[in-house]
Amino acid sequence: MRDLSLSGSEWTLDDLLAIEQACARHASGYALDTFPNQMEVITSEQMLDGYVSGGLPVNYGHWSFGKHFLIENAKYRSGENSLAYEIVINTNPCIAYLMEDNSLAMQALVIPHACIGHNSFSKGNYLFRQWTQPEAILDYMLFARNYVTECEERYGIDRVERTLDALHALRDQGLDKYKRPSKLDTRKERAEQAKRLLAAQETMRQAEYYSLVPHPAEAAKADAVFPLNPEENLLYFIEKHAPKLEPWQRELARIVRKIAQYFYPQRQTQVMNEGWATFWHHRLINDMYDAGQIDQGILLECLHSHTNVIRQREYSGVNPYALGFAAWNEIKRVCEKPTAEDREYLPDIAGKDWLETFHDTMQNYRDESFLLQFLTPRLVRDFKMMNIQTREGLDHWVVSDTAGTESFKSIRSQLSAAYRLEASMPEISVVRYARDTDRKLVLHHQSYDGKMLMATQAQQTLKHLRSLWGFDVSLESVDQSGMTLKSY
Amino acid sequence: MTSVIVDRRSQNGKSTGNRQRVLKRLNGALKAQVDKLVARHKLQDTDKGAEVTIERKDATEPRLILEPASGASGRIIPGNDKYRVGDKISNSASQAQGRGSGQGAGDGDSDEEDTFRFVLSREEYLSLLFDELELPALVKKDLLEIDESKFRRGGVVRYGNPGNVCVVRTFKASIGRRIAAEAQREEALEAAAAAVAVARGIGTPALVQAAELELKELGDRTGEIPFLDPIDLRHRSLVEVQSPCTAAVMFCLMDVSSSMDENRKDLAKRFFMLLYLFLTRKYKKVDLVFIRHTDEAQEVDEDTFFNGTQAGSTKVRSALAKMKEIIDSRYPASHYNIFGAQASDGDSFGGDPTESSEFLLSQLLPAARYFVYAEVGDRPMQGSTSLWTAYRTIDSDHFNMAAVSARNEVYPVLAKLFQKEP
């Protein structure tokens, strides 16, 4: 590695590689374990492509991606939104997209942020480890794109588009939340796909013969409730049980839910992940400055951007960067210089080795549990948090807690609950499939705190669902006692 | 494995396929937008891209999401230093504050705007415009293509791009050169052989030796004539062709009396638009002159032309006279290709139709390259109006007329003109 000594704002590709290597060397002092990096310098248009496909470099064709591109592009061109400086995705090697417009200082900021921070997080965190396969995802996307193209050639672009429209509407309901999903393996996937297609054809042939004769075993359990336990993965249920879907449509359902599953950990670790990456870029930039690898000008420009990123506006939504960065810094402080209050609320980590605590925390928590476990009273005070409540029919919010010792626990649980997946993604499950009568499908939305579904969206989604299912589908919101609150 | 860096900057255009898909999907909504644009756009803007606004419901992607107003909700708001426990905050105030980064993960489509805007490229805009006008495919292609300067085959030249080598002509040149070189060599050999004989006759050994040496040298050079020499190379050439006269002026004449309603004006505008596009394809510079008339003609700007109204009866001749006047003062026929396009509902009274027709034939058509009349209006009236009857008598290659009552009838008025394209 060449001796690094950077200044000014222009950069070359070699500079970027040198920054990455300098950061990696400093990072090894903190025992940060990363995938090898693949940094890609891209244009603004390519950044927009990245937005549209969640950063994945390969995706199948669909109009909705085109629509999101148009929307993002218009926002960017009109100056309403500026573009991200980087996108990083959890693949192995870890692909990080760096904008060509970034100045040298910006690159010096985003490289440790993405290539060390996010990279080590997605390699270490249990959700990513359990639910995604960074080695396989790119192959799988290629497989998906080719399969969709093949379907379009065989069954027509319009039919494929209609099927994907319907599947996309149910994308959020295509997740295994509790059961670990099977591993992605493109070669196996292809072999099994062929087997599944053959089997499906065979079943359809047999079904024609036997359609008139009730199967003795089937007839016996005609009254049995199916499925035995509610199924949370609606797309999986459709793939396996939809009576009228053609085999290729089942395969598309599989593809859509596999891709949705890939993004599942990211949605649950926003605060932790961004905070972690921000903490480390801050640390590593200072290390590079101390080692004389970047000059004061770069350091100041980096710190300027850094403070913009972690700015928390008052009376506004919580900025995940600000909250995450503060939370990690608090953990470090509690480890190194715990106060009596910290010892009371966080006895497990007070006075422990901070780096060890960091790694353990990064590996084993997600936003909800992270905040519940590590939010400190001091952070709540520093952020001047208040807890406000409202309910349907009320035209105002009521302040129920303001930052203070007595209110700490209630603010903590409210904040942590906001990062539960159910707070933004309704819990839908299949409770009944009338296999032997009218083939109607009954879905329940588990309602908490009296929350309902948005009616217009629900009705349109149901229309899509009926087109997939082929028979009637009903959807009801039920409360925790099982009582129906509303049907759509 | 170590880290690597890849420069992807040259690999743009990944979104093109999906852009086509979404445009196809939005076709209906886009057509409605194009109608609005036609009304709003200036003729000169026809040849550019256009910004369109699409309502989100035209491209809806429903999801199952929670209704924020339902049930009980709690939120954590940072930065509070004015509210105390028990204080009430009105909904509108809290909503305004809640915008921004949003709490929790994932933001649904719900809280986004109702519309989104984007820019249609020139090709996309014109394709949509042409769709309704039902242009023949060849004409459509001709109008869509941008051809900065025209090239014509210019025979064969010695120097040029290796890609343009003309093989047949190169070999012809090679054969010719070899025959000539061969003949020359043979002549020289014969001469040298004769010189040797002469030298021997004289008998001086030095002379014989010199002559024999020359003969031998000439003999050694056999086979040195190359099969292909750089001077044989011939290239096909293209020469840029300047059209003899590259400036044109287009006169838009329209009756703006009250009988010309919005629909008729819309048809007229499309008619002018198409002619303008066609002219910009053929001529480097196209000037536009707008003349509106009731019983009196006025030269006006485009806005007034399409949007202004004026009360009065109709005198077509006044507009034609105005056109003649402007040609004489500003657009000499020797410097400009003059095109006239007239749109009217055909109402005209008294001696005006006949006078107009005569004036057109005797005064305008000799100077103009082409004059085209579109009668816009409802079907039953068309083809029997006084102006129509009078114009029918004009017999000229430079004149055409047609009745237009729907958008797909605009093109046939101009069809003859388009066909003239070589």
Coordinates of N, CA and C in Angstrom, one line a residue, chain A residues 102-249:
Chain A
N102 N -19.2 12.8 -5.6 CA -18.7 13.1 -4.3 C -17.3 13.7 -4.3
S103 N -17.0 14.6 -3.4 CA -15.7 15.1 -3.3 C -14.8 14.1 -2.6
L104 N -13.5 14.4 -2.6 CA -12.6 13.5 -1.9 C -13.0 13.3 -0.5
A105 N -13.4 14.4 0.2 CA -13.7 14.3 1.6 C -15.0 13.4 1.8
M106 N -16.0 13.6 0.8 CA -17.2 12.8 0.9 C -16.8 11.3 0.8
Q107 N -15.9 11.0 -0.2 CA -15.5 9.6 -0.4 C -14.8 9.1 0.9
A108 N -14.0 9.9 1.5 CA -13.3 9.5 2.7 C -14.3 9.3 3.8
L109 N -15.5 9.9 3.7 CA -16.5 9.7 4.7 C -17.4 8.4 4.4
V110 N -17.7 8.3 3.2 CA -18.7 7.1 2.9 C -17.9 5.8 2.8
I111 N -16.7 5.8 2.5 CA -16.0 4.5 2.4 C -15.9 3.8 3.8
P112 N -15.5 4.5 4.9 CA -15.5 3.8 6.1 C -17.0 3.6 6.6
H113 N -17.9 4.5 6.2 CA -19.3 4.3 6.6 C -19.9 3.0 6.0
A114 N -19.7 2.9 4.6 CA -20.3 1.7 3.9 C -19.4 0.5 4.0
C115 N -18.2 0.7 3.6 CA -17.3 -0.5 3.4 C -16.8 -1.1 4.7
I116 N -16.8 -0.4 5.8 CA -16.4 -0.9 7.0 C -17.6 -1.1 7.9
G117 N -18.4 0.1 8.1 CA -19.5 0.1 9.0 C -20.6 -0.9 8.6
H118 N -21.3 -0.6 7.5 CA -22.4 -1.5 7.1 C -21.9 -2.9 6.8
N119 N -20.8 -2.9 6.2 CA -20.2 -4.2 5.8 C -20.1 -5.1 7.0
S120 N -19.4 -4.6 8.1 CA -19.2 -5.5 9.2 C -20.5 -5.8 9.9
F121 N -21.5 -4.8 9.9 CA -22.8 -5.1 10.5 C -23.5 -6.2 9.8
S122 N -23.5 -6.2 8.5 CA -24.3 -7.3 7.8 C -23.5 -8.6 7.9
K123 N -22.2 -8.6 8.1 CA -21.5 -9.8 8.3 C -21.7 -10.4 9.7
G124 N -21.9 -9.5 10.7 CA -22.0 -10.0 12.0 C -23.4 -10.1 12.6
N125 N -24.3 -9.3 12.2 CA -25.6 -9.3 12.9 C -26.4 -10.6 12.7
Y126 N -27.1 -11.1 13.7 CA -27.7 -12.4 13.6 C -28.8 -12.4 12.6
L127 N -29.6 -11.3 12.5 CA -30.7 -11.3 11.5 C -30.1 -11.6 10.1
F128 N -29.1 -10.8 9.7 CA -28.5 -11.0 8.4 C -27.9 -12.4 8.3
R129 N -27.3 -12.9 9.3 CA -26.7 -14.2 9.2 C -27.7 -15.3 9.0
Q130 N -28.9 -15.1 9.7 CA -29.9 -16.2 9.6 C -30.8 -16.1 8.4
W131 N -31.0 -14.8 8.0 CA -32.1 -14.7 7.0 C -31.6 -14.4 5.6
T132 N -30.3 -14.1 5.4 CA -29.9 -13.8 4.0 C -28.6 -14.6 3.7
Q133 N -28.4 -14.8 2.4 CA -27.2 -15.5 2.0 C -26.4 -14.5 1.1
P134 N -25.5 -13.8 1.6 CA -24.8 -12.8 0.8 C -24.0 -13.4 -0.4
E135 N -23.7 -14.7 -0.3 CA -23.0 -15.3 -1.4 C -23.9 -15.6 -2.6
A136 N -25.2 -15.8 -2.2 CA -26.0 -16.4 -3.3 C -27.0 -15.4 -3.9
I137 N -27.2 -14.2 -3.3 CA -28.2 -13.4 -3.8 C -28.1 -12.9 -5.2
L138 N -26.8 -12.6 -5.6 CA -26.7 -12.1 -7.0 C -27.0 -13.1 -8.0
D139 N -26.5 -14.3 -7.8 CA -26.9 -15.5 -8.6 C -28.4 -15.7 -8.7
Y140 N -29.0 -15.5 -7.5 CA -30.4 -15.8 -7.5 C -31.2 -14.7 -8.3
M141 N -30.7 -13.4 -8.2 CA -31.3 -12.4 -9.0 C -31.2 -12.6 -10.5
L142 N -30.0 -13.1 -10.8 CA -29.8 -13.4 -12.3 C -30.8 -14.4 -12.7
F143 N -30.9 -15.5 -11.9 CA -31.8 -16.6 -12.2 C -33.3 -16.0 -12.3
A144 N -33.6 -15.1 -11.4 CA -35.0 -14.6 -11.4 C -35.2 -13.8 -12.6
R145 N -34.2 -13.0 -13.0 CA -34.4 -12.1 -14.2 C -34.6 -13.0 -15.4
N146 N -33.8 -14.0 -15.5 CA -33.9 -14.9 -16.7 C -35.2 -15.6 -16.7
Y147 N -35.6 -16.0 -15.5 CA -36.9 -16.8 -15.5 C -38.1 -15.9 -15.9
V148 N -38.1 -14.7 -15.4 CA -39.2 -13.8 -15.8 C -39.2 -13.5 -17.3
T149 N -38.0 -13.3 -17.8 CA -37.9 -13.0 -19.3 C -38.4 -14.2 -20.0
E150 N -38.0 -15.4 -19.6 CA -38.5 -16.6 -20.2 C -40.0 -16.7 -20.2
C151 N -40.6 -16.4 -19.0 CA -42.0 -16.4 -18.9 C -42.7 -15.4 -19.9
E152 N -42.1 -14.3 -20.0 CA -42.6 -13.3 -20.9 C -42.7 -13.7 -22.3
E153 N -41.6 -14.4 -22.7 CA -41.6 -14.9 -24.0 C -42.6 -16.0 -24.2
R154 N -42.8 -16.8 -23.2 CA -43.7 -18.0 -23.4 C -45.2 -17.6 -23.2
Y155 N -45.5 -16.8 -22.2 CA -46.9 -16.5 -21.8 C -47.3 -15.1 -22.1
G156 N -46.4 -14.3 -22.6 CA -46.8 -12.9 -23.0 C -46.5 -12.0 -21.9
I157 N -46.0 -10.8 -22.3 CA -45.6 -9.8 -21.3 C -46.8 -9.4 -20.4
D158 N -48.0 -9.2 -21.0 CA -49.1 -8.8 -20.2 C -49.5 -9.7 -19.1
R159 N -49.5 -11.0 -19.4 CA -49.9 -11.9 -18.3 C -48.9 -11.9 -17.2
V160 N -47.6 -11.9 -17.6 CA -46.6 -11.9 -16.6 C -46.7 -10.6 -15.7
E161 N -47.0 -9.5 -16.4 CA -47.1 -8.2 -15.7 C -48.2 -8.3 -14.7
R162 N -49.4 -8.8 -15.2 CA -50.5 -8.8 -14.3 C -50.2 -9.7 -13.1
T163 N -49.6 -10.8 -13.3 CA -49.3 -11.7 -12.2 C -48.3 -11.0 -11.2
L164 N -47.3 -10.4 -11.7 CA -46.3 -9.7 -10.9 C -47.0 -8.5 -10.1
D165 N -47.9 -7.8 -10.8 CA -48.7 -6.7 -10.1 C -49.3 -7.3 -8.8
A166 N -50.0 -8.4 -9.0 CA -50.8 -9.0 -7.9 C -49.8 -9.5 -6.8
L167 N -48.7 -10.1 -7.2 CA -47.7 -10.6 -6.3 C -47.1 -9.4 -5.5
H168 N -46.8 -8.4 -6.2 CA -46.1 -7.2 -5.6 C -47.0 -6.6 -4.5
A169 N -48.3 -6.7 -4.7 CA -49.2 -6.1 -3.7 C -49.2 -6.9 -2.4
L170 N -48.7 -8.1 -2.5 CA -48.7 -9.0 -1.3 C -47.3 -9.2 -0.8
R171 N -46.3 -8.4 -1.4 CA -44.9 -8.6 -1.1 C -44.6 -8.6 0.4
D172 N -45.3 -7.7 1.2 CA -45.0 -7.6 2.6 C -45.6 -8.8 3.3
Q173 N -46.5 -9.6 2.7 CA -47.0 -10.7 3.3 C -46.4 -12.0 2.8
G174 N -45.2 -11.8 2.3 CA -44.5 -13.0 1.8 C -43.3 -13.4 2.6
L175 N -43.3 -13.0 3.9 CA -42.2 -13.2 4.7 C -42.3 -14.3 5.7
D176 N -41.3 -15.1 5.9 CA -41.2 -16.0 7.1 C -40.6 -15.2 8.2
K177 N -41.5 -14.9 9.2 CA -41.0 -14.0 10.3 C -40.4 -14.8 11.4
Y178 N -40.8 -16.0 11.6 CA -40.4 -16.8 12.7 C -39.6 -18.0 12.3
K179 N -40.0 -18.7 11.2 CA -39.3 -19.8 10.8 C -38.2 -19.4 9.8
R180 N -37.1 -20.0 10.0 CA -35.9 -19.5 9.1 C -36.2 -20.0 7.7
P181 N -36.0 -19.1 6.7 CA -36.3 -19.5 5.3 C -35.2 -20.5 4.8
S182 N -35.5 -21.2 3.8 CA -34.5 -22.2 3.2 C -33.5 -21.3 2.5
K183 N -32.3 -21.9 2.3 CA -31.2 -21.2 1.7 C -31.4 -21.0 0.2
L184 N -30.9 -19.9 -0.2 CA -30.9 -19.6 -1.7 C -29.8 -20.4 -2.3
D185 N -30.1 -21.2 -3.3 CA -29.0 -21.9 -4.1 C -29.5 -22.0 -5.5
T186 N -28.9 -21.2 -6.3 CA -29.5 -21.1 -7.7 C -29.5 -22.4 -8.4
R187 N -28.4 -23.2 -8.3 CA -28.4 -24.5 -9.0 C -29.4 -25.4 -8.5
K188 N -29.6 -25.5 -7.2 CA -30.6 -26.4 -6.6 C -32.0 -25.9 -7.0
E189 N -32.1 -24.5 -7.0 CA -33.4 -23.9 -7.3 C -33.8 -24.3 -8.7
R190 N -32.8 -24.3 -9.7 CA -33.2 -24.7 -11.1 C -33.6 -26.1 -11.2
A191 N -32.8 -27.0 -10.5 CA -33.1 -28.4 -10.6 C -34.5 -28.7 -10.0
E192 N -34.8 -28.0 -8.8 CA -36.0 -28.3 -8.2 C -37.2 -27.7 -8.9
Q193 N -36.9 -26.6 -9.6 CA -37.9 -25.9 -10.3 C -38.4 -26.9 -11.4
A194 N -37.5 -27.5 -12.1 CA -37.9 -28.5 -13.1 C -38.7 -29.6 -12.6
K195 N -38.3 -30.1 -11.4 CA -39.0 -31.2 -10.7 C -40.4 -30.7 -10.4
R196 N -40.5 -29.5 -9.8 CA -41.8 -29.0 -9.4 C -42.8 -28.8 -10.6
L197 N -42.2 -28.4 -11.7 CA -43.0 -28.2 -12.9 C -43.6 -29.5 -13.4
L198 N -42.7 -30.5 -13.4 CA -43.2 -31.9 -13.8 C -44.3 -32.4 -12.9
A199 N -44.0 -32.3 -11.6 CA -44.9 -32.8 -10.6 C -46.3 -32.1 -10.8
A200 N -46.2 -30.7 -11.0 CA -47.4 -30.0 -11.1 C -48.3 -30.4 -12.3
Q201 N -47.6 -30.7 -13.4 CA -48.3 -31.2 -14.6 C -48.9 -32.5 -14.3
E202 N -48.2 -33.4 -13.6 CA -48.7 -34.7 -13.3 C -50.0 -34.6 -12.4
T203 N -49.9 -33.7 -11.4 CA -51.0 -33.5 -10.6 C -52.3 -33.0 -11.3
M204 N -52.0 -32.1 -12.3 CA -53.1 -31.6 -13.0 C -53.7 -32.7 -13.9
R205 N -52.9 -33.6 -14.4 CA -53.4 -34.6 -15.2 C -54.3 -35.6 -14.4
Q206 N -53.7 -35.9 -13.2 CA -54.5 -36.8 -12.3 C -55.8 -36.1 -11.9
A207 N -55.7 -34.8 -11.6 CA -56.8 -34.1 -11.1 C -58.0 -34.3 -12.1
E208 N -57.7 -34.3 -13.4 CA -58.7 -34.4 -14.4 C -59.4 -35.7 -14.2
Y209 N -58.6 -36.8 -14.0 CA -59.2 -38.1 -13.9 C -60.1 -38.2 -12.6
Y210 N -59.6 -37.7 -11.6 CA -60.2 -37.9 -10.3 C -61.2 -36.9 -9.9
S211 N -61.3 -35.8 -10.7 CA -62.1 -34.7 -10.2 C -63.5 -35.1 -9.9
L212 N -64.0 -36.1 -10.5 CA -65.4 -36.5 -10.3 C -65.6 -37.4 -9.1
V213 N -64.5 -38.2 -8.8 CA -64.6 -39.1 -7.7 C -64.0 -38.5 -6.4
P214 N -64.8 -38.4 -5.3 CA -64.2 -37.9 -4.1 C -63.2 -38.9 -3.6
H215 N -62.0 -38.3 -3.3 CA -61.0 -39.2 -2.7 C -61.4 -39.6 -1.3
P216 N -61.3 -41.0 -1.0 CA -61.8 -41.4 0.3 C -61.2 -40.7 1.5
A217 N -59.9 -40.5 1.4 CA -59.2 -39.9 2.6 C -59.6 -38.4 2.7
E218 N -59.7 -37.8 1.5 CA -60.1 -36.4 1.4 C -61.5 -36.2 2.0
A219 N -62.4 -37.1 1.5 CA -63.8 -37.0 1.9 C -63.9 -37.1 3.4
A220 N -63.1 -38.0 4.0 CA -63.2 -38.2 5.5 C -62.9 -37.0 6.3
K221 N -61.9 -36.2 5.8 CA -61.5 -35.0 6.6 C -62.1 -33.7 6.0
A222 N -63.2 -33.9 5.3 CA -63.8 -32.8 4.6 C -64.1 -31.6 5.6
D223 N -64.4 -32.0 6.8 CA -64.7 -30.9 7.8 C -63.5 -30.4 8.5
A224 N -62.4 -31.1 8.3 CA -61.2 -30.6 9.1 C -60.8 -29.2 8.7
V225 N -60.4 -28.5 9.7 CA -59.9 -27.1 9.5 C -58.6 -27.1 8.8
F226 N -58.5 -26.3 7.8 CA -57.2 -26.2 7.1 C -57.0 -24.7 6.8
P227 N -55.8 -24.2 7.0 CA -54.6 -24.9 7.6 C -54.8 -25.0 9.1
L228 N -54.1 -26.0 9.7 CA -54.2 -26.3 11.1 C -53.9 -25.1 12.0
N229 N -52.7 -24.5 11.6 CA -52.3 -23.3 12.3 C -52.3 -22.2 11.3
P230 N -52.6 -21.0 11.8 CA -52.7 -19.8 10.9 C -51.3 -19.7 10.1
E231 N -51.3 -19.4 8.9 CA -50.1 -19.3 8.1 C -49.8 -17.8 7.8
E232 N -48.7 -17.3 8.3 CA -48.3 -15.9 8.2 C -47.8 -15.6 6.8
N233 N -47.2 -16.5 6.1 CA -46.6 -16.2 4.8 C -47.6 -16.5 3.7
L234 N -48.3 -15.4 3.4 CA -49.4 -15.5 2.5 C -49.0 -15.9 1.1
L235 N -47.8 -15.4 0.6 CA -47.3 -15.7 -0.7 C -46.9 -17.2 -0.8
Y236 N -46.4 -17.7 0.3 CA -46.0 -19.1 0.4 C -47.3 -20.0 0.3
F237 N -48.3 -19.5 1.0 CA -49.6 -20.3 1.0 C -50.2 -20.3 -0.4
I238 N -50.1 -19.2 -1.1 CA -50.6 -19.1 -2.5 C -49.8 -20.0 -3.4
E239 N -48.5 -19.9 -3.2 CA -47.6 -20.7 -4.1 C -48.0 -22.2 -3.9
K240 N -48.3 -22.6 -2.7 CA -48.5 -24.1 -2.5 C -50.0 -24.5 -2.7
H241 N -50.9 -23.6 -2.4 CA -52.3 -24.0 -2.4 C -53.3 -23.4 -3.3
A242 N -52.9 -22.2 -4.0 CA -53.8 -21.6 -4.9 C -54.4 -22.5 -5.9
P243 N -55.7 -22.7 -6.0 CA -56.2 -23.8 -6.8 C -56.0 -23.6 -8.3
K244 N -56.0 -22.4 -8.7 CA -56.0 -22.1 -10.2 C -54.7 -21.6 -10.8
L245 N -53.7 -21.4 -10.0 CA -52.5 -20.8 -10.5 C -51.8 -21.8 -11.4
E246 N -51.2 -21.3 -12.5 CA -50.4 -22.2 -13.3 C -49.0 -22.3 -12.7
P247 N -48.3 -23.4 -13.0 CA -47.0 -23.6 -12.4 C -46.0 -22.4 -12.5
W248 N -46.0 -21.8 -13.7 CA -45.0 -20.7 -13.8 C -45.4 -19.5 -12.9
Q249 N -46.7 -19.4 -12.6 CA -47.1 -18.3 -11.7 C -46.7 -18.6 -10.3

